[in-house]
Tab-separated table of C-alpha atoms in Angstrom:
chain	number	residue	atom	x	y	z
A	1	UNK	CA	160.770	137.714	55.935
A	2	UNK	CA	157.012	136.991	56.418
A	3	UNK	CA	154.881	137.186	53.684
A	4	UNK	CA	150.971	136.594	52.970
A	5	UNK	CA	149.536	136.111	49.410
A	6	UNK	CA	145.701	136.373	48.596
A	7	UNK	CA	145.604	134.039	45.463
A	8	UNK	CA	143.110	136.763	43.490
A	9	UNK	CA	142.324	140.050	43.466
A	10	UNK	CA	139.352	139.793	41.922
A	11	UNK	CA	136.477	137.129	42.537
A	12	UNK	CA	133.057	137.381	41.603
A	13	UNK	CA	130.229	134.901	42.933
A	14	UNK	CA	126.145	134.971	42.540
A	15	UNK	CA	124.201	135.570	45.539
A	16	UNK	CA	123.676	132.289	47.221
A	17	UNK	CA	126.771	131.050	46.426
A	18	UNK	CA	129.676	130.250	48.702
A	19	UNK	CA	132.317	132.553	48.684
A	20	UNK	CA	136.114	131.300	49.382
A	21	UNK	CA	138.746	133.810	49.198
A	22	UNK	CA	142.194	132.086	49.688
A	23	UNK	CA	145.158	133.187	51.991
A	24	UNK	CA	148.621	132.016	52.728
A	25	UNK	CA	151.129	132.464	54.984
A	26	UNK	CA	154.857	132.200	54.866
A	27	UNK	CA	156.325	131.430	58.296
A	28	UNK	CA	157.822	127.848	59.959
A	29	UNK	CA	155.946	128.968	63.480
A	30	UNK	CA	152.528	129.458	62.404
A	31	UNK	CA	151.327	133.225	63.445
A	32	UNK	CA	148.505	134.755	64.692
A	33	UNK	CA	145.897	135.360	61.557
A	34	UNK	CA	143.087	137.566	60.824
A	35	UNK	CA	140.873	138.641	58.122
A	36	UNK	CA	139.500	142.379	57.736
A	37	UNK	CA	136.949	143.442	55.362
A	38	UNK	CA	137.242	147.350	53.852
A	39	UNK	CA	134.178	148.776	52.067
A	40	UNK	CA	134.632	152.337	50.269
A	41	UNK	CA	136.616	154.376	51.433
A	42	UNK	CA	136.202	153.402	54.918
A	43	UNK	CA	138.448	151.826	57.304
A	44	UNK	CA	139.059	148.538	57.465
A	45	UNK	CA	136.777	146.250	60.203
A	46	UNK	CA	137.867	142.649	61.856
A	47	UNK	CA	136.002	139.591	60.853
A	48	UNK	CA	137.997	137.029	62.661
A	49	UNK	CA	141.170	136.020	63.968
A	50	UNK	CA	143.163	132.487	64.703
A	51	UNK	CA	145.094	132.645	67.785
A	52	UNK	CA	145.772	128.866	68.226
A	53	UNK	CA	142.967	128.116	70.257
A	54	UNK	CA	140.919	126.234	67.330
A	55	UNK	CA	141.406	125.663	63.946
A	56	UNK	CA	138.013	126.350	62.717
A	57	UNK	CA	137.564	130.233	63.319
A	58	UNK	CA	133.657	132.002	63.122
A	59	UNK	CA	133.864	135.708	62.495
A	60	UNK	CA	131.049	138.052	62.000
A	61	UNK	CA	128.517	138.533	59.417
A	62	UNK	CA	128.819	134.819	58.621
A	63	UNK	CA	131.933	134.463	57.644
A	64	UNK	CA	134.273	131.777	59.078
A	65	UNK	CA	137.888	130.541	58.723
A	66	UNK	CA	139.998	127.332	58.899
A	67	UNK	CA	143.951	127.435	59.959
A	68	UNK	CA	146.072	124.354	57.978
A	69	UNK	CA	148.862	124.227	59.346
A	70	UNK	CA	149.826	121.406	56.693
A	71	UNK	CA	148.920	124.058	53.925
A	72	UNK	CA	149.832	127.305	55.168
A	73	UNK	CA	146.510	128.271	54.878
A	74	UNK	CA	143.867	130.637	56.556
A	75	UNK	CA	140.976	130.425	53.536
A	76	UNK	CA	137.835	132.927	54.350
A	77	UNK	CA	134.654	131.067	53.260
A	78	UNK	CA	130.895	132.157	53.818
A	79	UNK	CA	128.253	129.395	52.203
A	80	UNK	CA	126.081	132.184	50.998
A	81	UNK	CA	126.752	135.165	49.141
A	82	UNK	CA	124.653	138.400	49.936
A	83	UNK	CA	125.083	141.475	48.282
A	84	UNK	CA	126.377	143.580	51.067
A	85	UNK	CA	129.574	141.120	51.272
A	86	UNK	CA	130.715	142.958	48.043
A	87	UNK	CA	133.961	144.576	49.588
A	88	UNK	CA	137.872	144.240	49.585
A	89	UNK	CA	138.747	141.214	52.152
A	90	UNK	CA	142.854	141.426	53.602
A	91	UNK	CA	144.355	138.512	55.252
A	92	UNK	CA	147.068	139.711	57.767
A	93	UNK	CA	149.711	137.734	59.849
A	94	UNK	CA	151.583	138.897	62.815
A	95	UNK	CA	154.352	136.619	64.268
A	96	UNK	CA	153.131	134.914	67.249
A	97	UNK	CA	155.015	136.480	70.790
A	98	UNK	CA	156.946	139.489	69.686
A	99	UNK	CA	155.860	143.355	68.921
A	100	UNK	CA	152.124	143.715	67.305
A	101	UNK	CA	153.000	144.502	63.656
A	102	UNK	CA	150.826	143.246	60.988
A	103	UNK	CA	151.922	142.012	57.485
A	104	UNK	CA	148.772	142.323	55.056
A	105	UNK	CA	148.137	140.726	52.056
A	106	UNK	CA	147.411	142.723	48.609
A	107	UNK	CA	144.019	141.843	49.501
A	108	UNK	CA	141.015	140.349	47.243
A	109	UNK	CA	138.095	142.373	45.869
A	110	UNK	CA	134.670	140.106	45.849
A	111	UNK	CA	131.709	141.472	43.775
A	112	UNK	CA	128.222	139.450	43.925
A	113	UNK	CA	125.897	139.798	41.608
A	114	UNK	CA	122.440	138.836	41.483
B	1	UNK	CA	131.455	155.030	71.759
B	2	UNK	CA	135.640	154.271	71.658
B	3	UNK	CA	137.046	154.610	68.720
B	4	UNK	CA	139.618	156.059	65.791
B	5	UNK	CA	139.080	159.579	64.433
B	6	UNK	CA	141.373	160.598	61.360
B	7	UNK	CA	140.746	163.939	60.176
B	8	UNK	CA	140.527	165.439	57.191
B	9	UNK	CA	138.637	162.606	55.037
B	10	UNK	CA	140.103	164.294	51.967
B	11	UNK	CA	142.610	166.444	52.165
B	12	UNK	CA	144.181	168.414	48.653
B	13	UNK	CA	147.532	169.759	48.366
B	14	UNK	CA	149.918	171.433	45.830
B	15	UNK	CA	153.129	169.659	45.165
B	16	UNK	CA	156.238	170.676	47.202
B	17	UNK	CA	153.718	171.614	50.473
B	18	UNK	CA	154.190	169.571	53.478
B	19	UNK	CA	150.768	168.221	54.582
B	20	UNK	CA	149.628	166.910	58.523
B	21	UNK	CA	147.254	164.286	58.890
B	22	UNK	CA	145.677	163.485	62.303
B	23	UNK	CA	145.055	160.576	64.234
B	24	UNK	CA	143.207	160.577	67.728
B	25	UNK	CA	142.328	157.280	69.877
B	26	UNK	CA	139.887	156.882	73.071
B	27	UNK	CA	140.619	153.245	73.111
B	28	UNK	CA	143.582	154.256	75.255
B	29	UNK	CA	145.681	151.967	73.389
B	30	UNK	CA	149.761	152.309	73.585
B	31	UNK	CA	150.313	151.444	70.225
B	32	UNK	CA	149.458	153.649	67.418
B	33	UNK	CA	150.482	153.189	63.723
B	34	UNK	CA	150.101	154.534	60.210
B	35	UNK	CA	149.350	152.682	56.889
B	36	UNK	CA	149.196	153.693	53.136
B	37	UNK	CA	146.724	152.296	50.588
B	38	UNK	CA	147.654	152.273	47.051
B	39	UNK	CA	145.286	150.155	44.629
B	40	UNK	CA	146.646	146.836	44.457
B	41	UNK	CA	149.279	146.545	46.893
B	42	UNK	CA	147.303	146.176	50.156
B	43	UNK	CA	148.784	148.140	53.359
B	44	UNK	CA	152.620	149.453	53.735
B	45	UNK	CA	153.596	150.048	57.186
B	46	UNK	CA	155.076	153.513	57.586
B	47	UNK	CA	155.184	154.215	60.942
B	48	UNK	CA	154.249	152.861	64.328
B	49	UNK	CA	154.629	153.713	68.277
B	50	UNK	CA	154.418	151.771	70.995
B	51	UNK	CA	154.684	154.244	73.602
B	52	UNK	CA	154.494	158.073	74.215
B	53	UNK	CA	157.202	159.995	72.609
B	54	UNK	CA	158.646	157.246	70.622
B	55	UNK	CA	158.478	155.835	67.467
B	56	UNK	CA	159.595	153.174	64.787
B	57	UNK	CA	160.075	153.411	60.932
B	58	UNK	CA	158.282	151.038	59.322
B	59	UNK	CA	158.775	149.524	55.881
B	60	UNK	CA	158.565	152.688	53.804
B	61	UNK	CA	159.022	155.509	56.140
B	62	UNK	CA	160.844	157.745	53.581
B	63	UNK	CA	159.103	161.746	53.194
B	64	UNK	CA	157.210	160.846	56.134
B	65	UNK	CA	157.212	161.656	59.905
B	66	UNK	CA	155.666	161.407	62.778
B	67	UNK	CA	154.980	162.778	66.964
B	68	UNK	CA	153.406	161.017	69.623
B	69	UNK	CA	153.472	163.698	72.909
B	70	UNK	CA	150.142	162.452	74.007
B	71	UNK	CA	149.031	158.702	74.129
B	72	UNK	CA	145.477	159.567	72.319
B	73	UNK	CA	147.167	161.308	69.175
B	74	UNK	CA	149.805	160.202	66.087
B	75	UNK	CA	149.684	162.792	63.952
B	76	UNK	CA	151.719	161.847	60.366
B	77	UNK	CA	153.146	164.959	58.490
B	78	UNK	CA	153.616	164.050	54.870
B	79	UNK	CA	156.710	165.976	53.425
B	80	UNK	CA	157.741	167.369	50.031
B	81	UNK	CA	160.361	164.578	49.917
B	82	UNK	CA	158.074	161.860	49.720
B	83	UNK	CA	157.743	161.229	45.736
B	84	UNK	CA	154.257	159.642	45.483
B	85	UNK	CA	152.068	161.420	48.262
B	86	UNK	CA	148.409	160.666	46.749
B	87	UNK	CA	147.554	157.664	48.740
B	88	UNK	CA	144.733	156.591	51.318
B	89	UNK	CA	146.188	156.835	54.809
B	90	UNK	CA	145.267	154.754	57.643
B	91	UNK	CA	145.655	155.100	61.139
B	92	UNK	CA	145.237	152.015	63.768
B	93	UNK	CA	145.941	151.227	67.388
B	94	UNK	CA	145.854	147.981	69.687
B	95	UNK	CA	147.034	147.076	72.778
B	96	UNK	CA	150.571	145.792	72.816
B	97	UNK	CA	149.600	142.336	74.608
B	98	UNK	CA	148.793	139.191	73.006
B	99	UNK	CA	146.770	138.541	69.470
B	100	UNK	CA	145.410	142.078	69.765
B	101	UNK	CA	144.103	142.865	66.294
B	102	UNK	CA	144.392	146.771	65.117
B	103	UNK	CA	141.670	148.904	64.960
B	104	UNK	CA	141.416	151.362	62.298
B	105	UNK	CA	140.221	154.934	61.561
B	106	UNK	CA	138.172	155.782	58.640
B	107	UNK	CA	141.060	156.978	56.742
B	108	UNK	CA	142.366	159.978	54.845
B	109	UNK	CA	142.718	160.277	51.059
B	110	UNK	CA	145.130	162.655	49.936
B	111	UNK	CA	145.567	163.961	46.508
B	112	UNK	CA	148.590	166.020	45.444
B	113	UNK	CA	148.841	167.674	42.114
């Protein structure tokens, strides 16, 4: 079965600083990818998504992705920290053709402090 | 403006009373689903639809169920059966097509004691 893993559930950065939160996947046919981002108890809100049409995937709010196929990676990476990033960040995978059902990640908690 | 409305935000309940939560689109999506948030664990898939008046388990369906008469509302009815009922709940739709990603409600936190 398909899996994603967020390596850490918990990173903390300074503002300014890049932030990388890590994802992998767990599939031979690379799937369609996307990254949410969930502040308190709200819902959770797309940043970006890879749908095969580039490798190197700009989202909102700065944010931006890059699909490895070699790796099995879909890393989230912004170069600068502000302190309204400070949220919980879920990677999700949905097999590519097939019926619309996400598989999320545990997902990773970033705090930024001054 | 099109969106997701889940109703109650927070919802209280004594133990061993069924509860429904509700879910109402104007995206006019076809698919409709519900997730559960526990601390830790990321979202479980309980139940999704891709069409009026059917439905799919998903992976932890148990205590749960669901309707879907009308294409703009998935209500989820949260039994006595279900063991650990205090969870966020999330509702989401899409279209079925393509790399369509989900859209999500605010949510509904339910506590049971």
């Amino acid at each position: 079965a398909q899996s994603v893993t967020q390596l850490g559930s918990h990173v903390s950065v300074s503002e300014g600083a890049l932030v990388l939160l890590r994802c992998n996947y767990s599939s031979s046919v690379p799937p369609y990818l996307f990254w949410y981002v969930q502040y308190p108890n709200q819902g959770l809100q797309l940043l970006l998504k890879y749908t095969s049409a580039a490798t190197l995937v700009k989202g909102i709010n700065g944010f931006e992705a890059e699909f490895k196929k070699s790796e099995t990676s879909f890393h989230l990476t912004k170069p600068s920290a502000h302190m309204s990033d400070a949220a919980e960040y879920f990677c999700a995978a949905r097999p590519s053709g097939g019926y619309n059902k996400l598989i999320f990640g545990a997902g990773t908690r970033l705090a930024v402090h001054p | 403006d099109g969106g997701i409305t889940q109703s109650p935000k927070y919802l209280f309940r004594k133990e061993g009373q069924n509860v429904t939560l509700s879910c109402e689109q104007n995206l006019n999506h076809d698919a409709m689903y519900w997730y559960r948030q526990d601390p830790g664990q990321g979202l479980r898939l309980i139940y999704y639809s891709q069409i009026v008046n059917d439905f799919q388990k998903g992976d932890i369906a148990e205590g749960y169920s669901v309707s879907r008469e009308k294409k703009e509302s998935f209500p989820l009815t949260v039994t006595s059966a279900q063991k650990n009922p205090t969870a966020f709940y999330l509702c989401a739709s899409s279209i079925q097509e393509g790399p369509s990603p989900l859209h999500f409600g605010n949510g509904t936190r339910l506590t049971v004691t």
